Short mmCIF file of C-alpha atoms and ligand atoms in Angstrom, two decimals:
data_model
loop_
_atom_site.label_atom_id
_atom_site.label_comp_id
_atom_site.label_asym_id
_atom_site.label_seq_id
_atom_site.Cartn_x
_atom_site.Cartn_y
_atom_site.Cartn_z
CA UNK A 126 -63.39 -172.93 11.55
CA UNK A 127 -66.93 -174.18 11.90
CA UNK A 128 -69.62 -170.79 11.97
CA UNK A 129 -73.23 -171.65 13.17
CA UNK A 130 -76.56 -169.81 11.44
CA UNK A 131 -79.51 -169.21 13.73
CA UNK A 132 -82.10 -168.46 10.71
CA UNK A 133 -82.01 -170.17 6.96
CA UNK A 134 -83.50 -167.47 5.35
CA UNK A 135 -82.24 -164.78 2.37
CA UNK A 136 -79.79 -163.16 4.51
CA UNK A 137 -78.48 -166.30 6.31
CA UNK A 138 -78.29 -168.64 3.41
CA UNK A 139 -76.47 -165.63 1.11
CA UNK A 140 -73.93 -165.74 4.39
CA UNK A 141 -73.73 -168.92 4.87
CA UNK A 142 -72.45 -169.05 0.71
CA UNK A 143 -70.14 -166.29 1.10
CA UNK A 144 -68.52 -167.61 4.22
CA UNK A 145 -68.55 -171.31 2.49
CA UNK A 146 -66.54 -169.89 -0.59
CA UNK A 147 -64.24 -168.63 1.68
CA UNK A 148 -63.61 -172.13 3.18
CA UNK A 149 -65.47 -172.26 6.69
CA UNK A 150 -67.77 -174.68 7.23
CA UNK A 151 -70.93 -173.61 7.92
CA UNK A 152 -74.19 -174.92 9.52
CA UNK A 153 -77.02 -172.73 9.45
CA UNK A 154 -80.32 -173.69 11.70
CA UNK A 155 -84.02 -173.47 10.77
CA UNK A 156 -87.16 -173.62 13.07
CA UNK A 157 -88.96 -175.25 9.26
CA UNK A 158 -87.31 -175.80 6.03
CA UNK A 159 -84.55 -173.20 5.19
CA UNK A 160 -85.99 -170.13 2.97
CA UNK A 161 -89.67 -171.00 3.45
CA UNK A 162 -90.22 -167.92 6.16
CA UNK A 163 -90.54 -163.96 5.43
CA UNK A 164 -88.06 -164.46 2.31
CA UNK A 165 -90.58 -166.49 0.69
CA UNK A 166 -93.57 -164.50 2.10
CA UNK A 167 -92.21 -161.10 0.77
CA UNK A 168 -92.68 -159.23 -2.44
CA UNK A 169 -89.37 -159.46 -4.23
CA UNK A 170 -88.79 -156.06 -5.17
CA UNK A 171 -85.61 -154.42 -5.68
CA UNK A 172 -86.86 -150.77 -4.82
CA UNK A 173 -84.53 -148.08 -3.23
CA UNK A 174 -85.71 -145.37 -4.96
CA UNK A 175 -89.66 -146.35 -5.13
CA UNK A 176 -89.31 -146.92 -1.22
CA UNK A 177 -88.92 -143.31 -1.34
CA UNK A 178 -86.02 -143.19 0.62
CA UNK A 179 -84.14 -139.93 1.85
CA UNK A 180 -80.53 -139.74 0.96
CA UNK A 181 -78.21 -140.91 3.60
CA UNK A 182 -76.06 -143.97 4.85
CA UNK A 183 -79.44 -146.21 4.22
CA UNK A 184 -79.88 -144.91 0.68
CA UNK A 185 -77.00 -145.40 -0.15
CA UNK A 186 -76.49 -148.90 1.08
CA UNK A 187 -79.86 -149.72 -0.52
CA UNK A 188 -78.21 -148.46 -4.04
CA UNK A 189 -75.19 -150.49 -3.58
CA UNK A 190 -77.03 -153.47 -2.90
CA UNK A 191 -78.87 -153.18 -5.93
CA UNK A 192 -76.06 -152.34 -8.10
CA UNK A 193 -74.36 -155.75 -6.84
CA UNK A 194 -78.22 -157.96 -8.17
CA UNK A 195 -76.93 -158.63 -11.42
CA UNK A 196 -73.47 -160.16 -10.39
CA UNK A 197 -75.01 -161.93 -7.45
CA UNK A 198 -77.65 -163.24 -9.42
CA UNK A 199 -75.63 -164.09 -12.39
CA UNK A 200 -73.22 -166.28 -10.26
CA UNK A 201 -75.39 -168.03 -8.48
CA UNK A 202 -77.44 -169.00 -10.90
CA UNK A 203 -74.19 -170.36 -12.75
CA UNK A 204 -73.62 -172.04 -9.50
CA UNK A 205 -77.43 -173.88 -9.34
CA UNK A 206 -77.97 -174.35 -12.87
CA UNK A 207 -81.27 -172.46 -12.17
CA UNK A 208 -82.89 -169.40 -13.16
CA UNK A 209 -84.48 -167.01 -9.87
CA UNK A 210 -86.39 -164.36 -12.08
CA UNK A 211 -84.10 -161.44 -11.76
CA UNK A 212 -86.31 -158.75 -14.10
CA UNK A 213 -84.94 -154.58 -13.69
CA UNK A 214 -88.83 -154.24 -14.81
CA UNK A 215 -88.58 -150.71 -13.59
CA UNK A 216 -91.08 -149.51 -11.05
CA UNK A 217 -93.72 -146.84 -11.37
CA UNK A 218 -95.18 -145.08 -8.22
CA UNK A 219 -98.80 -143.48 -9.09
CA UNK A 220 -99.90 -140.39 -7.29
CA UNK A 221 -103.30 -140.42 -6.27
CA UNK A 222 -103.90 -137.11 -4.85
CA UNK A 223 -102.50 -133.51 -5.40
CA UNK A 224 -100.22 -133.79 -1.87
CA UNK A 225 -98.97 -137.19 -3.36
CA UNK A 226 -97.91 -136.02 -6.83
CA UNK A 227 -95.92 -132.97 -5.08
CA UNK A 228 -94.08 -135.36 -2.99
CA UNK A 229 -93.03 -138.21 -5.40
CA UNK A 230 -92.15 -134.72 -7.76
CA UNK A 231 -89.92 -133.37 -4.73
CA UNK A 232 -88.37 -136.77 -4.57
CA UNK A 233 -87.81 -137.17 -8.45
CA UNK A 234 -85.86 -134.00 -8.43
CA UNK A 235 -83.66 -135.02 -5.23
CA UNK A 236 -82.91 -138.62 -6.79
CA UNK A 237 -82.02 -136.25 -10.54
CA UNK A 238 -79.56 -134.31 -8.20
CA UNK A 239 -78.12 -137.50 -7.18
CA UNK A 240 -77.57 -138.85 -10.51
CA UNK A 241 -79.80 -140.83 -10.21
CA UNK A 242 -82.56 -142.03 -13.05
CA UNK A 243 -86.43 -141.32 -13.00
CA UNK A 244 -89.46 -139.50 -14.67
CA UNK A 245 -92.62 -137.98 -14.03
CA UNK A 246 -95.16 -139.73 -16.63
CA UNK A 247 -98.75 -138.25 -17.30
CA UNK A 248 -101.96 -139.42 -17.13
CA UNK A 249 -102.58 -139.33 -20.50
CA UNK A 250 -99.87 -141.31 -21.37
CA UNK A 251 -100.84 -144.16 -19.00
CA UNK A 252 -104.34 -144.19 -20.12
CA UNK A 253 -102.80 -144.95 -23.94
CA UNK A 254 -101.03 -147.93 -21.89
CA UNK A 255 -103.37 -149.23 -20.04
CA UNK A 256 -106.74 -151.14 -20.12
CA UNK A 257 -107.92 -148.75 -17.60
CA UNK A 258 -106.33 -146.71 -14.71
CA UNK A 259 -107.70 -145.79 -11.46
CA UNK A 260 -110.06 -142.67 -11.34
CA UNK A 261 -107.72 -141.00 -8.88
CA UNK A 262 -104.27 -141.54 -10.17
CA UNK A 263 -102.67 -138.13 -11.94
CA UNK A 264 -99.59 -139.68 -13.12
CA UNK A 265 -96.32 -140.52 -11.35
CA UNK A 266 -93.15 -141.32 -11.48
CA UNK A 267 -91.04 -143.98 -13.22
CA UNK A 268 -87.90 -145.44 -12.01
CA UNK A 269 -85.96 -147.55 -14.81
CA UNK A 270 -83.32 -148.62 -12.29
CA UNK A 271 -85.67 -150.32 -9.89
CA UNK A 272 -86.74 -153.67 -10.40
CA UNK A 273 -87.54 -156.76 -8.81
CA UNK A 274 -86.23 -160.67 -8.18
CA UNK A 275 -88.70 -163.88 -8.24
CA UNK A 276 -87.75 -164.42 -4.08
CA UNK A 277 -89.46 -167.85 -3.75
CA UNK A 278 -87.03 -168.56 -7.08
CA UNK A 279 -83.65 -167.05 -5.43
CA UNK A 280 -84.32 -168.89 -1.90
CA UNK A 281 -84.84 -172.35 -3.55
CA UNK A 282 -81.51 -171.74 -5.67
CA UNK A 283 -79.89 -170.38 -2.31
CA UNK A 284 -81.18 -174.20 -0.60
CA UNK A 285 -79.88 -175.61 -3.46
CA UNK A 286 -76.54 -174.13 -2.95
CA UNK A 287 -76.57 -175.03 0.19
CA UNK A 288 -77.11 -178.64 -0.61
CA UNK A 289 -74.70 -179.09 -3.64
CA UNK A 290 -71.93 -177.40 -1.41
CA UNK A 291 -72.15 -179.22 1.85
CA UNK A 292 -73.70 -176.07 4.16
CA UNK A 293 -75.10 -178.51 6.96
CA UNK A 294 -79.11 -177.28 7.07
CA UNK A 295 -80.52 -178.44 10.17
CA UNK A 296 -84.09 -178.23 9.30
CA UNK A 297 -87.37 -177.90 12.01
CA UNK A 298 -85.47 -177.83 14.40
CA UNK A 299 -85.65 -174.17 16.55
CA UNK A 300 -82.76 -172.83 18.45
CA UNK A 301 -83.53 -172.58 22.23
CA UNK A 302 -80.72 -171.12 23.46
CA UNK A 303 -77.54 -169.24 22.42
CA UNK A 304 -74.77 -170.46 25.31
CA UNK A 305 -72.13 -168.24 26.25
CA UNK A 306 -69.25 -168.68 28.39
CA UNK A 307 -67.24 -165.96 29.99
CA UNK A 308 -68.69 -163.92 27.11
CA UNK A 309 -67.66 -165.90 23.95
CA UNK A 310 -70.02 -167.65 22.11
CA UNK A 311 -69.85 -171.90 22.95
CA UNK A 312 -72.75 -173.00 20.79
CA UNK A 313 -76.42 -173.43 20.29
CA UNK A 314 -79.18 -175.96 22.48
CA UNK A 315 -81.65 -176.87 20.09
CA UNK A 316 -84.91 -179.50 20.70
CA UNK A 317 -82.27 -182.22 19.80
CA UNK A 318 -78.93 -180.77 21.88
CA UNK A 319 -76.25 -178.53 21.96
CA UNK A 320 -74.45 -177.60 18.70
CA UNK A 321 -70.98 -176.24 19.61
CA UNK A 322 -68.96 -173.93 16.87
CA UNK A 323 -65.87 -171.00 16.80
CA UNK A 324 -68.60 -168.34 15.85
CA UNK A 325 -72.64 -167.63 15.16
CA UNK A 326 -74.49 -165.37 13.50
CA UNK A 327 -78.15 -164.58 14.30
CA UNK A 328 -80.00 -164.38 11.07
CA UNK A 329 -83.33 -164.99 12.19
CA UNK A 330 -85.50 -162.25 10.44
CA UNK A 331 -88.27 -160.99 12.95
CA UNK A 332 -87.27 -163.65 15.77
CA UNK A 333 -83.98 -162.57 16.50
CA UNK A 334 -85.17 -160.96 19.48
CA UNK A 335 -85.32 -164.43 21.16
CA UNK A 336 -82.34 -165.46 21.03
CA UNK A 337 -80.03 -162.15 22.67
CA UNK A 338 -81.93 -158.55 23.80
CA UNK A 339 -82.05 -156.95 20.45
CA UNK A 340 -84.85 -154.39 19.80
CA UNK A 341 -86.49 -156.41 16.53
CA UNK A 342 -90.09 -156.83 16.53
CA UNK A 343 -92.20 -157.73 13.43
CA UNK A 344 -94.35 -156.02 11.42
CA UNK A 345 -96.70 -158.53 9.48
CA UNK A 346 -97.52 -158.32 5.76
CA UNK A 347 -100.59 -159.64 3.79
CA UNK A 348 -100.06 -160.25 0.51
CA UNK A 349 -101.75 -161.84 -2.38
CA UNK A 350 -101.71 -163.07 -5.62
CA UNK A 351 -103.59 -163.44 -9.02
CA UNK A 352 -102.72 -165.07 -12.29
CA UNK A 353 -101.86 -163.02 -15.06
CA UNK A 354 -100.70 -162.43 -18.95
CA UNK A 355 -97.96 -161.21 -20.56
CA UNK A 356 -99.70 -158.08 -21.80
CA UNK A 357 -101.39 -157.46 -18.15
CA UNK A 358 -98.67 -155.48 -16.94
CA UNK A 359 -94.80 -154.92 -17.95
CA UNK A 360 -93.48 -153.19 -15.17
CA UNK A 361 -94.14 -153.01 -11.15
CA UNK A 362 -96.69 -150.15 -9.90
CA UNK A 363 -95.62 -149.52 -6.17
CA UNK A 364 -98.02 -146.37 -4.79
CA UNK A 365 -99.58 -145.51 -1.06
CA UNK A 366 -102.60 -147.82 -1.54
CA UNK A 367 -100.96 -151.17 -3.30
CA UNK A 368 -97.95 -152.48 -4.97
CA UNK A 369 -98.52 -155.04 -7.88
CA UNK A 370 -95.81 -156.94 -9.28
CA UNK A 371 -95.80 -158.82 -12.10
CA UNK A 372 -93.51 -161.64 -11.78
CA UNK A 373 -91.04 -162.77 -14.83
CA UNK A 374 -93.05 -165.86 -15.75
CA UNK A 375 -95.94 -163.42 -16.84
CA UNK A 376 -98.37 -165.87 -14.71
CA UNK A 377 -98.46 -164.13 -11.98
CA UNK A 378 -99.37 -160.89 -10.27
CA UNK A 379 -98.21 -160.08 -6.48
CA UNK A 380 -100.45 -157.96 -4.80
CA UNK A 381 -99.10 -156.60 -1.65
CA UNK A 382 -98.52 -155.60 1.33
CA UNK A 383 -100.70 -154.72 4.61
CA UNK A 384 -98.15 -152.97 7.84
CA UNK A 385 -99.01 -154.04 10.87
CA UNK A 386 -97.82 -154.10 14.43
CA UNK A 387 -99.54 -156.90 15.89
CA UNK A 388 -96.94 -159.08 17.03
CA UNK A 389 -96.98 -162.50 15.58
CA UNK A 390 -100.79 -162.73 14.77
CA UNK A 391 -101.90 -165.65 12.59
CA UNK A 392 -103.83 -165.83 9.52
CA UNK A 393 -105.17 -163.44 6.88
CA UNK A 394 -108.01 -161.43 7.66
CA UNK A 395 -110.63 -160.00 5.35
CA UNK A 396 -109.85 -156.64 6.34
CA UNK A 397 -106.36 -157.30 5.28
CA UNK A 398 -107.34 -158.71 1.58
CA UNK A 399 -110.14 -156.40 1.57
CA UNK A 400 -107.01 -153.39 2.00
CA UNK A 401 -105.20 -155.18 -1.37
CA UNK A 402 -108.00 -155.20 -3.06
CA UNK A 403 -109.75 -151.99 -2.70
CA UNK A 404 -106.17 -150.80 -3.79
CA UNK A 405 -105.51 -152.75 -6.69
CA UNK A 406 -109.04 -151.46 -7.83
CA UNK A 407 -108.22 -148.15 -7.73
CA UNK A 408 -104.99 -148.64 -9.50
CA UNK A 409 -105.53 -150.37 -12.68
CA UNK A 410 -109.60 -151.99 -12.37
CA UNK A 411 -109.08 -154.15 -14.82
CA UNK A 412 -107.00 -156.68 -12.59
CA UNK A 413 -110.42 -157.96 -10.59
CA UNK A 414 -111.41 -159.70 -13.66
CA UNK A 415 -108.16 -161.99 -12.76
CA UNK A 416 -108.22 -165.39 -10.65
CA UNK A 417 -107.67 -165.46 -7.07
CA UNK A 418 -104.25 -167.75 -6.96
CA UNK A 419 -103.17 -167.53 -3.68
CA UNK A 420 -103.36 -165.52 -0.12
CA UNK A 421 -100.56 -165.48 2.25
CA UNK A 422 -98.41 -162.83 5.03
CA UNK A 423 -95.19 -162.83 6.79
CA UNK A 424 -93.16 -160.47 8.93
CA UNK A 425 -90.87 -157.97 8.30
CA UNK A 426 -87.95 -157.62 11.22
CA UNK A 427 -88.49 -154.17 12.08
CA UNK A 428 -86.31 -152.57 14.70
CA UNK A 429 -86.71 -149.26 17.01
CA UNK A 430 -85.39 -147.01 14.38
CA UNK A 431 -86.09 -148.95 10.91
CA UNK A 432 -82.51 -149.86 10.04
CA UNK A 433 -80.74 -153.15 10.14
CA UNK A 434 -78.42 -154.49 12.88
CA UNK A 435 -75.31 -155.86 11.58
CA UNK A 436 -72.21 -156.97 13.20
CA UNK A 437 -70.44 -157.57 16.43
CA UNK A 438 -72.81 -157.97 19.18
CA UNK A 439 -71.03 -157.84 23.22
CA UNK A 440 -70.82 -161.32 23.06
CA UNK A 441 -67.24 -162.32 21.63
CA UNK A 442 -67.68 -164.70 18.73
CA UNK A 443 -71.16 -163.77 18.01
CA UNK A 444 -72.74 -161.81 15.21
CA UNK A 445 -75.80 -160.49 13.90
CA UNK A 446 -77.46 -159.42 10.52
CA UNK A 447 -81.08 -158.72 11.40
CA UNK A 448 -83.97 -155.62 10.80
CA UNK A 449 -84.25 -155.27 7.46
CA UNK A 450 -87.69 -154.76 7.67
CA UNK A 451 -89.04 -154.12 4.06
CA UNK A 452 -85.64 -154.35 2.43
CA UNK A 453 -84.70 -158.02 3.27
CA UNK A 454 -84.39 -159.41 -0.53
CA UNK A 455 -82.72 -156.51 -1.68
CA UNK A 456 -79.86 -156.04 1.31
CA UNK A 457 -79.29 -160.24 0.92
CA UNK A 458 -75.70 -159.66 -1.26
CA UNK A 459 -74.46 -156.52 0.16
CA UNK A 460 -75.04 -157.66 4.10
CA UNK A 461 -73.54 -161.17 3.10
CA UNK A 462 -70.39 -159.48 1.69
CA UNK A 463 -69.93 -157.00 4.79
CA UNK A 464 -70.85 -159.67 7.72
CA UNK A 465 -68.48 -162.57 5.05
CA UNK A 466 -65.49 -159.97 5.15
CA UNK A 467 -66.21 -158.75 9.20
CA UNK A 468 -65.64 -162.73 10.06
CA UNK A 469 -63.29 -163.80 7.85
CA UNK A 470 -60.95 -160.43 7.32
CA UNK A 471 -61.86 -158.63 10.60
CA UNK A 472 -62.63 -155.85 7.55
CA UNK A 473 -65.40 -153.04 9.20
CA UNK A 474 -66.65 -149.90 7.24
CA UNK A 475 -68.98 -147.06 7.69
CA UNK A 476 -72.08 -149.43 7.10
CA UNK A 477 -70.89 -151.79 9.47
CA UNK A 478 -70.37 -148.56 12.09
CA UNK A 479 -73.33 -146.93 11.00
CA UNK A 480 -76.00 -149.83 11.74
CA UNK A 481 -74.14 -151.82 14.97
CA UNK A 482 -76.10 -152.71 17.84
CA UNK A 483 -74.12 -150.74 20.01
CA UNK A 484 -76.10 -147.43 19.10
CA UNK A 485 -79.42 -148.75 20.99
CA UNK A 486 -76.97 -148.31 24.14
CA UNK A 487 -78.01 -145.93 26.35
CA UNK A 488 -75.51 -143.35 27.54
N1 LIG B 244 -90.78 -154.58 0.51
C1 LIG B 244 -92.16 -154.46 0.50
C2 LIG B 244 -92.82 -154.74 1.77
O1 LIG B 244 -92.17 -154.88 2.78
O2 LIG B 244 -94.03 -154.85 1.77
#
């Protein structure tokens, strides 16, 4: 059976493996180079719990994705001979204001009554840590069990799966057209003709939109970087104003992320770096003694209610796993295993249920 991939990015290249190891043979389809859009643009954190996220069915799939990192890691870099940064760093989320502190405290105890891990840390305790801390900052909360992958890493090893195993990449070369007949998917018209295969999946991040009426949109990201040394920073700090992450190597420092809805707007602007900034200042100063090393964005596929689309779509034959917004890198294994099993088992479950494109229907 040959399956077609509209989108070579985290979550269709971890498909595209999953559905390979099960024996189909897969090409997956790429307006650039495979794993060089929002995957590579985003932050690489691993971050349920620092996300803040009320329990329920999205929580919980956020956990389970996480839990599977390791394993999913592990394997594939066994598989590429290379290493993609995989670091449970742990992330801290500083409270910069009364209201702040009472809310990540509220959502400490929740997570406890989960089971799940975390602690309040002081002031005082930081300041012993740390060159210097931002004025504002009272403390906040630790999470041990959060942590964070090297993205750019993970989507080169994912291309390089790809290309040891014979996953056709069809590379600058933008889908025009999805072509359906009497409602089962025939194949894809691209710049350089029609592609014909038994199923497709549309995996294409913030663009998916184009391709059937889903409500995705994209929220774009600025982001940053500076260089770094190992006794800079050990862990990520994730709070309202500015996330820094530290990346494995120890060279480098991710400073992220701006939200905005401003459709596919080009470029970052200096009120977007100036936003990064201003925030890394007030979180730990010492950091703008650092070298600029880079400036870049990307956009997150957001949909109408935040949560991803994943399944059947009305077309027979065709299948999406889009709208992961800010969760992308950390939903890749647990959204290849589910959309792997729906195609090649018929297998559904309550995630599957839960985020299908059939509850944007009206009536
Ligand atoms: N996951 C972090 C972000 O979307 O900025």
């Amino acid at each position: 059976m040959k399956g077609i991939i509209i989108g070579g990015g985290i979550i269709g290249l971890s498909i595209a493996r999953e559905l390979q190891k099960a024996g189909y043979t897969i090409t997956v389809i790429d307006r650039q180079r495979v794993g060089r859009g929002s995957s590579w643009a985003a932050g690489g954190m691993l971050a349920p719990q620092s996300e803040g996220l009320e329990p329920g069915v999205f929580l919980d799939f956020c956990l389970e994705s996480r839990q599977m990192y390791p394993s999913f890691v592990e394997e594939l870099e066994r598989e590429t001979d290379m290493s993609v940064g995989y670091w449970k760093s742990g992330i801290f989320c500083p409270a910069y204001s009364e209201e702040e502190e009472e809310e990540l405290k509220r959502k400490l105890e929740t997570y406890k009554s989960m089971g799940l891990s975390g602690n309040w840390i002081d002031r005082e305790t930081l300041e012993g840590r740390y060159p210097s801390i931002g004025r504002e900052i009272r403390g906040g909360v630790f999470y041990p069990d959060d942590g964070q992958v090297d993205n750019r890493l993970l989507m080169l090893a994912l291309e390089r799966y790809a290309r040891y195993r014979g996953i056709e990449l069809v590379e600058f070369n933008p889908v025009k057209k999805v072509v359906v007949n009497g409602g089962k998917f025939k194949g894809v018209r691209t710049a350089t003709g029609l592609v014909e295969g038994d199923f497709c999946i549309i995996t294409a991040g913030a663009w998916s939109s184009e391709f059937i009426n889903l409500p995705v949109f994209p929220i774009k990201g600025e982001m940053a970087a500076i260089s770094s040394k190992p006794k800079d920073m050990d862990t990520v700090f994730f709070g309202s104003k500015v996330y820094l992450i530290p990346k494995k190597d120890r060279k480098r420092i991710v400073v992220g992320a701006t939200e905005e809805k401003v459709g596919f707007a080009e470029g970052n602007t200096v009120k977007g770096i100036l936003q990064l900034f201003t925030g890394l200042r007030d979180t730990l100063p010492y950091l703008v003694e650092k070298n600029l090393l880079e400036t870049w964005y990307g956009y997150r596929p957001a949909t109408d209610d935040l949560l991803p689309i994943l399944g059947k779509t009305q077309v027979e034959s065709l299948f999406v796993a889009t709208g992961h917004y800010r969760n992308g890198i950390l939903l890749a294994p647990i959204t290849a295993k589910l959309i792997s099993q729906l195609i090649d088992k018929g297998i559904t479950d309550r995630y599957l249920e839960q985020f299908s494109v059939f509850r944007f229907r009206e009536g």
